[in-house]
Amino acid sequence: MKNGYTIGDVWSFERHHQALPPPDAPSHVVLGLDGGTTSTVCVCIPLQHLHLHPHSDPPPLLARAVAGCSNHNSVGEAAARETLEQVMAEALSKSGSNRSAVQAVCLGVSGVNHPTDQEMILSWLRPIFPSHVKLYVQNDSVAALASGTMGKLHGCVLIAGTGCISYGITEDGREARAAGAGPVLGDWGSGYGIAAQALTAIIRAQDGRGPQTMLTNSILNTLGLSSSDELIGWTYADRSWARIAALVPEVVSCAEAGDQIANKILVDAVQELALSVKAVVQRLCLCGEDGNGSFPIVMVGGVLEANKRWDIGKEVISCIHKNFPGARPIRPKVEPAVGAALLAWNFLTKESKGNCYS
């Protein structure tokens, strides 16, 4: 370690930048990172623009970098740490900047479920960045919420991608979450949950425990398999959750074609996702005492994207409105990594104001 920096090839670009600094290199930047089970995204945003145009929509990106999974529960601590460092280094390299220019970093990472998770990731970051850099670690749901509210932490967010989680926060800082415990512990409305039930339905149809379903031919054809027996080997050859979740479009297509088994899987997923939102809203009383109060509900994730006639996101919103008519659905204009960068700036600004009055 040297001057607080780790020694590694991912930061070798800094030596070149120091020797030949780009003429338009930004003086100060913030980094925002969204780390999920499928991929990890890091963005670099100029701090000066945020100071001058705090409500610009969206803020300009100096650079964006993408890497693989950074959930330590899925890939282990060593691989997660390597991914986080790699994607941050790539974003800074693309931006023509370096770690000395960074003022704050906010990471929204799936798998951060306890203060010990936060402290573990902070322990990875502290040796990487100079001591002046402010570091913040949150669950990825916090960054997703901020992507819909442009950095303001109030309301509820529903994420449904490979995994799923519902998270909410009140204006006075009270928090609650539901689901998000991973596929083994019941994220049934997630992409993994939907696809895993479809695979189970195929096996049940094959051995006589369940009715025949269009899912069999659809999924076997997609995977290039000739029989349901081969599905067992395919499933256990690679335990990646994202690999299984990628089959959700086949389930939607079969439901649209009239398959009752596929339709029931999606209906159950909608109920599960709406239930997770209901649990959070009720615990925080986001809807007010009469249940009709207005609050934002940010919708994030591939499962909720409206790209099919069987629109899971639309059905979830309809289900939520039955209980909370004041819920205001928001489809974010920026990605969660930008939400994380906005949070980094907000946290940094609050600390600066606090120091002024201390």
PDB file of N, CA and C in Angstrom, residues 181-235:
ATOM      1  N   ALA A 181     -34.591 -11.248   0.786  1.00  0.00           N
ATOM      2  CA  ALA A 181     -33.778 -12.213   1.534  1.00  0.00           C
ATOM      3  C   ALA A 181     -33.137 -13.255   0.632  1.00  0.00           C
ATOM      4  N   GLY A 182     -33.304 -13.117  -0.683  1.00  0.00           N
ATOM      5  CA  GLY A 182     -32.680 -14.054  -1.605  1.00  0.00           C
ATOM      6  C   GLY A 182     -33.614 -15.170  -2.019  1.00  0.00           C
ATOM      7  N   PRO A 183     -33.253 -15.887  -3.072  1.00  0.00           N
ATOM      8  CA  PRO A 183     -34.156 -16.900  -3.649  1.00  0.00           C
ATOM      9  C   PRO A 183     -34.465 -18.061  -2.725  1.00  0.00           C
ATOM     10  N   VAL A 184     -33.521 -18.451  -1.882  1.00  0.00           N
ATOM     11  CA  VAL A 184     -33.763 -19.584  -0.984  1.00  0.00           C
ATOM     12  C   VAL A 184     -34.795 -19.220   0.078  1.00  0.00           C
ATOM     13  N   LEU A 185     -34.810 -17.947   0.485  1.00  0.00           N
ATOM     14  CA  LEU A 185     -35.683 -17.518   1.574  1.00  0.00           C
ATOM     15  C   LEU A 185     -36.943 -16.816   1.096  1.00  0.00           C
ATOM     16  N   GLY A 186     -37.244 -16.926  -0.187  1.00  0.00           N
ATOM     17  CA  GLY A 186     -38.588 -16.559  -0.587  1.00  0.00           C
ATOM     18  C   GLY A 186     -38.820 -15.301  -1.373  1.00  0.00           C
ATOM     19  N   ASP A 187     -37.896 -14.890  -2.261  1.00  0.00           N
ATOM     20  CA  ASP A 187     -38.181 -13.761  -3.145  1.00  0.00           C
ATOM     21  C   ASP A 187     -39.017 -14.249  -4.332  1.00  0.00           C
ATOM     22  N   TRP A 188     -40.268 -14.670  -4.037  1.00  0.00           N
ATOM     23  CA  TRP A 188     -41.064 -15.371  -5.043  1.00  0.00           C
ATOM     24  C   TRP A 188     -41.545 -14.498  -6.181  1.00  0.00           C
ATOM     25  N   GLY A 189     -41.586 -13.193  -5.999  1.00  0.00           N
ATOM     26  CA  GLY A 189     -42.012 -12.325  -7.093  1.00  0.00           C
ATOM     27  C   GLY A 189     -40.881 -11.913  -8.010  1.00  0.00           C
ATOM     28  N   SER A 190     -39.684 -12.380  -7.724  1.00  0.00           N
ATOM     29  CA  SER A 190     -38.510 -12.000  -8.511  1.00  0.00           C
ATOM     30  C   SER A 190     -38.454 -12.756  -9.827  1.00  0.00           C
ATOM     31  N   GLY A 191     -37.513 -12.334 -10.695  1.00  0.00           N
ATOM     32  CA  GLY A 191     -37.295 -13.061 -11.935  1.00  0.00           C
ATOM     33  C   GLY A 191     -36.891 -14.498 -11.669  1.00  0.00           C
ATOM     34  N   TYR A 192     -36.033 -14.692 -10.675  1.00  0.00           N
ATOM     35  CA  TYR A 192     -35.637 -16.049 -10.335  1.00  0.00           C
ATOM     36  C   TYR A 192     -36.846 -16.852  -9.861  1.00  0.00           C
ATOM     37  N   GLY A 193     -37.660 -16.243  -8.985  1.00  0.00           N
ATOM     38  CA  GLY A 193     -38.820 -16.958  -8.452  1.00  0.00           C
ATOM     39  C   GLY A 193     -39.792 -17.369  -9.535  1.00  0.00           C
ATOM     40  N   ILE A 194     -40.049 -16.472 -10.488  1.00  0.00           N
ATOM     41  CA  ILE A 194     -40.970 -16.776 -11.590  1.00  0.00           C
ATOM     42  C   ILE A 194     -40.424 -17.924 -12.434  1.00  0.00           C
ATOM     43  N   ALA A 195     -39.161 -17.821 -12.826  1.00  0.00           N
ATOM     44  CA  ALA A 195     -38.574 -18.830 -13.705  1.00  0.00           C
ATOM     45  C   ALA A 195     -38.408 -20.169 -12.990  1.00  0.00           C
ATOM     46  N   ALA A 196     -38.041 -20.138 -11.711  1.00  0.00           N
ATOM     47  CA  ALA A 196     -37.878 -21.389 -10.973  1.00  0.00           C
ATOM     48  C   ALA A 196     -39.203 -22.145 -10.864  1.00  0.00           C
ATOM     49  N   GLN A 197     -40.308 -21.408 -10.689  1.00  0.00           N
ATOM     50  CA  GLN A 197     -41.616 -22.064 -10.643  1.00  0.00           C
ATOM     51  C   GLN A 197     -41.981 -22.648 -12.010  1.00  0.00           C
ATOM     52  N   ALA A 198     -41.554 -21.963 -13.069  1.00  0.00           N
ATOM     53  CA  ALA A 198     -41.811 -22.492 -14.416  1.00  0.00           C
ATOM     54  C   ALA A 198     -41.043 -23.795 -14.634  1.00  0.00           C
ATOM     55  N   LEU A 199     -39.788 -23.840 -14.220  1.00  0.00           N
ATOM     56  CA  LEU A 199     -38.993 -25.064 -14.353  1.00  0.00           C
ATOM     57  C   LEU A 199     -39.605 -26.195 -13.528  1.00  0.00           C
ATOM     58  N   THR A 200     -40.084 -25.857 -12.340  1.00  0.00           N
ATOM     59  CA  THR A 200     -40.734 -26.862 -11.490  1.00  0.00           C
ATOM     60  C   THR A 200     -41.999 -27.400 -12.158  1.00  0.00           C
ATOM     61  N   ALA A 201     -42.753 -26.500 -12.796  1.00  0.00           N
ATOM     62  CA  ALA A 201     -43.983 -26.920 -13.485  1.00  0.00           C
ATOM     63  C   ALA A 201     -43.674 -27.894 -14.610  1.00  0.00           C
ATOM     64  N   ILE A 202     -42.544 -27.700 -15.300  1.00  0.00           N
ATOM     65  CA  ILE A 202     -42.159 -28.618 -16.379  1.00  0.00           C
ATOM     66  C   ILE A 202     -41.864 -30.011 -15.817  1.00  0.00           C
ATOM     67  N   ILE A 203     -41.135 -30.063 -14.718  1.00  0.00           N
ATOM     68  CA  ILE A 203     -40.809 -31.362 -14.100  1.00  0.00           C
ATOM     69  C   ILE A 203     -42.070 -32.045 -13.577  1.00  0.00           C
ATOM     70  N   ARG A 204     -42.972 -31.255 -12.999  1.00  0.00           N
ATOM     71  CA  ARG A 204     -44.228 -31.828 -12.484  1.00  0.00           C
ATOM     72  C   ARG A 204     -45.083 -32.380 -13.628  1.00  0.00           C
ATOM     73  N   ALA A 205     -45.083 -31.678 -14.763  1.00  0.00           N
ATOM     74  CA  ALA A 205     -45.849 -32.161 -15.921  1.00  0.00           C
ATOM     75  C   ALA A 205     -45.245 -33.453 -16.462  1.00  0.00           C
ATOM     76  N   GLN A 206     -43.935 -33.544 -16.423  1.00  0.00           N
ATOM     77  CA  GLN A 206     -43.269 -34.720 -16.952  1.00  0.00           C
ATOM     78  C   GLN A 206     -43.573 -35.972 -16.124  1.00  0.00           C
ATOM     79  N   ASP A 207     -43.549 -35.832 -14.798  1.00  0.00           N
ATOM     80  CA  ASP A 207     -43.699 -37.040 -13.973  1.00  0.00           C
ATOM     81  C   ASP A 207     -45.137 -37.300 -13.515  1.00  0.00           C
ATOM     82  N   GLY A 208     -46.081 -36.464 -13.963  1.00  0.00           N
ATOM     83  CA  GLY A 208     -47.487 -36.731 -13.680  1.00  0.00           C
ATOM     84  C   GLY A 208     -48.045 -36.046 -12.455  1.00  0.00           C
ATOM     85  N   ARG A 209     -47.248 -35.249 -11.766  1.00  0.00           N
ATOM     86  CA  ARG A 209     -47.771 -34.537 -10.579  1.00  0.00           C
ATOM     87  C   ARG A 209     -48.529 -33.277 -10.947  1.00  0.00           C
ATOM     88  N   GLY A 210     -48.356 -32.818 -12.180  1.00  0.00           N
ATOM     89  CA  GLY A 210     -49.019 -31.591 -12.590  1.00  0.00           C
ATOM     90  C   GLY A 210     -49.499 -31.677 -14.018  1.00  0.00           C
ATOM     91  N   PRO A 211     -50.318 -30.713 -14.437  1.00  0.00           N
ATOM     92  CA  PRO A 211     -50.867 -30.729 -15.799  1.00  0.00           C
ATOM     93  C   PRO A 211     -49.810 -30.386 -16.841  1.00  0.00           C
ATOM     94  N   GLN A 212     -50.075 -30.756 -18.084  1.00  0.00           N
ATOM     95  CA  GLN A 212     -49.195 -30.381 -19.178  1.00  0.00           C
ATOM     96  C   GLN A 212     -49.238 -28.860 -19.372  1.00  0.00           C
ATOM     97  N   THR A 213     -48.135 -28.309 -19.844  1.00  0.00           N
ATOM     98  CA  THR A 213     -48.025 -26.863 -19.985  1.00  0.00           C
ATOM     99  C   THR A 213     -47.185 -26.508 -21.211  1.00  0.00           C
ATOM    100  N   MET A 214     -47.518 -25.369 -21.831  1.00  0.00           N
ATOM    101  CA  MET A 214     -46.744 -24.861 -22.958  1.00  0.00           C
ATOM    102  C   MET A 214     -45.320 -24.496 -22.548  1.00  0.00           C
ATOM    103  N   LEU A 215     -45.114 -24.312 -21.266  1.00  0.00           N
ATOM    104  CA  LEU A 215     -43.779 -23.952 -20.782  1.00  0.00           C
ATOM    105  C   LEU A 215     -42.737 -24.989 -21.179  1.00  0.00           C
ATOM    106  N   THR A 216     -43.156 -26.253 -21.256  1.00  0.00           N
ATOM    107  CA  THR A 216     -42.207 -27.329 -21.565  1.00  0.00           C
ATOM    108  C   THR A 216     -41.525 -27.090 -22.907  1.00  0.00           C
ATOM    109  N   ASN A 217     -42.309 -27.012 -23.979  1.00  0.00           N
ATOM    110  CA  ASN A 217     -41.710 -26.822 -25.301  1.00  0.00           C
ATOM    111  C   ASN A 217     -41.020 -25.471 -25.424  1.00  0.00           C
ATOM    112  N   SER A 218     -41.626 -24.443 -24.862  1.00  0.00           N
ATOM    113  CA  SER A 218     -41.062 -23.102 -24.984  1.00  0.00           C
ATOM    114  C   SER A 218     -39.673 -23.012 -24.363  1.00  0.00           C
ATOM    115  N   ILE A 219     -39.547 -23.481 -23.122  1.00  0.00           N
ATOM    116  CA  ILE A 219     -38.274 -23.355 -22.420  1.00  0.00           C
ATOM    117  C   ILE A 219     -37.242 -24.352 -22.947  1.00  0.00           C
ATOM    118  N   LEU A 220     -37.673 -25.578 -23.268  1.00  0.00           N
ATOM    119  CA  LEU A 220     -36.721 -26.544 -23.821  1.00  0.00           C
ATOM    120  C   LEU A 220     -36.157 -26.050 -25.156  1.00  0.00           C
ATOM    121  N   ASN A 221     -37.011 -25.476 -25.998  1.00  0.00           N
ATOM    122  CA  ASN A 221     -36.541 -24.935 -27.271  1.00  0.00           C
ATOM    123  C   ASN A 221     -35.570 -23.776 -27.061  1.00  0.00           C
ATOM    124  N   THR A 222     -35.882 -22.906 -26.120  1.00  0.00           N
ATOM    125  CA  THR A 222     -35.007 -21.761 -25.828  1.00  0.00           C
ATOM    126  C   THR A 222     -33.628 -22.218 -25.371  1.00  0.00           C
ATOM    127  N   LEU A 223     -33.601 -23.282 -24.571  1.00  0.00           N
ATOM    128  CA  LEU A 223     -32.335 -23.785 -24.022  1.00  0.00           C
ATOM    129  C   LEU A 223     -31.635 -24.775 -24.941  1.00  0.00           C
ATOM    130  N   GLY A 224     -32.301 -25.158 -26.026  1.00  0.00           N
ATOM    131  CA  GLY A 224     -31.705 -26.124 -26.939  1.00  0.00           C
ATOM    132  C   GLY A 224     -31.656 -27.532 -26.362  1.00  0.00           C
ATOM    133  N   LEU A 225     -32.647 -27.876 -25.542  1.00  0.00           N
ATOM    134  CA  LEU A 225     -32.714 -29.205 -24.930  1.00  0.00           C
ATOM    135  C   LEU A 225     -33.789 -30.032 -25.628  1.00  0.00           C
ATOM    136  N   SER A 226     -33.603 -31.341 -25.629  1.00  0.00           N
ATOM    137  CA  SER A 226     -34.545 -32.209 -26.349  1.00  0.00           C
ATOM    138  C   SER A 226     -35.566 -32.863 -25.440  1.00  0.00           C
ATOM    139  N   SER A 227     -35.341 -32.866 -24.126  1.00  0.00           N
ATOM    140  CA  SER A 227     -36.295 -33.509 -23.226  1.00  0.00           C
ATOM    141  C   SER A 227     -36.247 -32.858 -21.852  1.00  0.00           C
ATOM    142  N   SER A 228     -37.313 -33.077 -21.086  1.00  0.00           N
ATOM    143  CA  SER A 228     -37.381 -32.528 -19.732  1.00  0.00           C
ATOM    144  C   SER A 228     -36.304 -33.118 -18.833  1.00  0.00           C
ATOM    145  N   ASP A 229     -35.878 -34.359 -19.111  1.00  0.00           N
ATOM    146  CA  ASP A 229     -34.819 -34.978 -18.314  1.00  0.00           C
ATOM    147  C   ASP A 229     -33.537 -34.154 -18.377  1.00  0.00           C
ATOM    148  N   GLU A 230     -33.254 -33.584 -19.549  1.00  0.00           N
ATOM    149  CA  GLU A 230     -32.042 -32.793 -19.701  1.00  0.00           C
ATOM    150  C   GLU A 230     -32.098 -31.496 -18.907  1.00  0.00           C
ATOM    151  N   LEU A 231     -33.317 -31.073 -18.563  1.00  0.00           N
ATOM    152  CA  LEU A 231     -33.480 -29.826 -17.826  1.00  0.00           C
ATOM    153  C   LEU A 231     -32.831 -29.905 -16.446  1.00  0.00           C
ATOM    154  N   ILE A 232     -32.841 -31.080 -15.849  1.00  0.00           N
ATOM    155  CA  ILE A 232     -32.251 -31.240 -14.518  1.00  0.00           C
ATOM    156  C   ILE A 232     -30.759 -30.955 -14.575  1.00  0.00           C
ATOM    157  N   GLY A 233     -30.078 -31.554 -15.544  1.00  0.00           N
ATOM    158  CA  GLY A 233     -28.645 -31.311 -15.680  1.00  0.00           C
ATOM    159  C   GLY A 233     -28.330 -29.867 -15.976  1.00  0.00           C
ATOM    160  N   TRP A 234     -29.156 -29.230 -16.858  1.00  0.00           N
ATOM    161  CA  TRP A 234     -28.934 -27.812 -17.182  1.00  0.00           C
ATOM    162  C   TRP A 234     -29.071 -26.941 -15.935  1.00  0.00           C
ATOM    163  N   THR A 235     -30.077 -27.216 -15.125  1.00  0.00           N
ATOM    164  CA  THR A 235     -30.353 -26.387 -13.948  1.00  0.00           C
ATOM    165  C   THR A 235     -29.202 -26.421 -12.959  1.00  0.00           C
TER     166      THR A 235
END
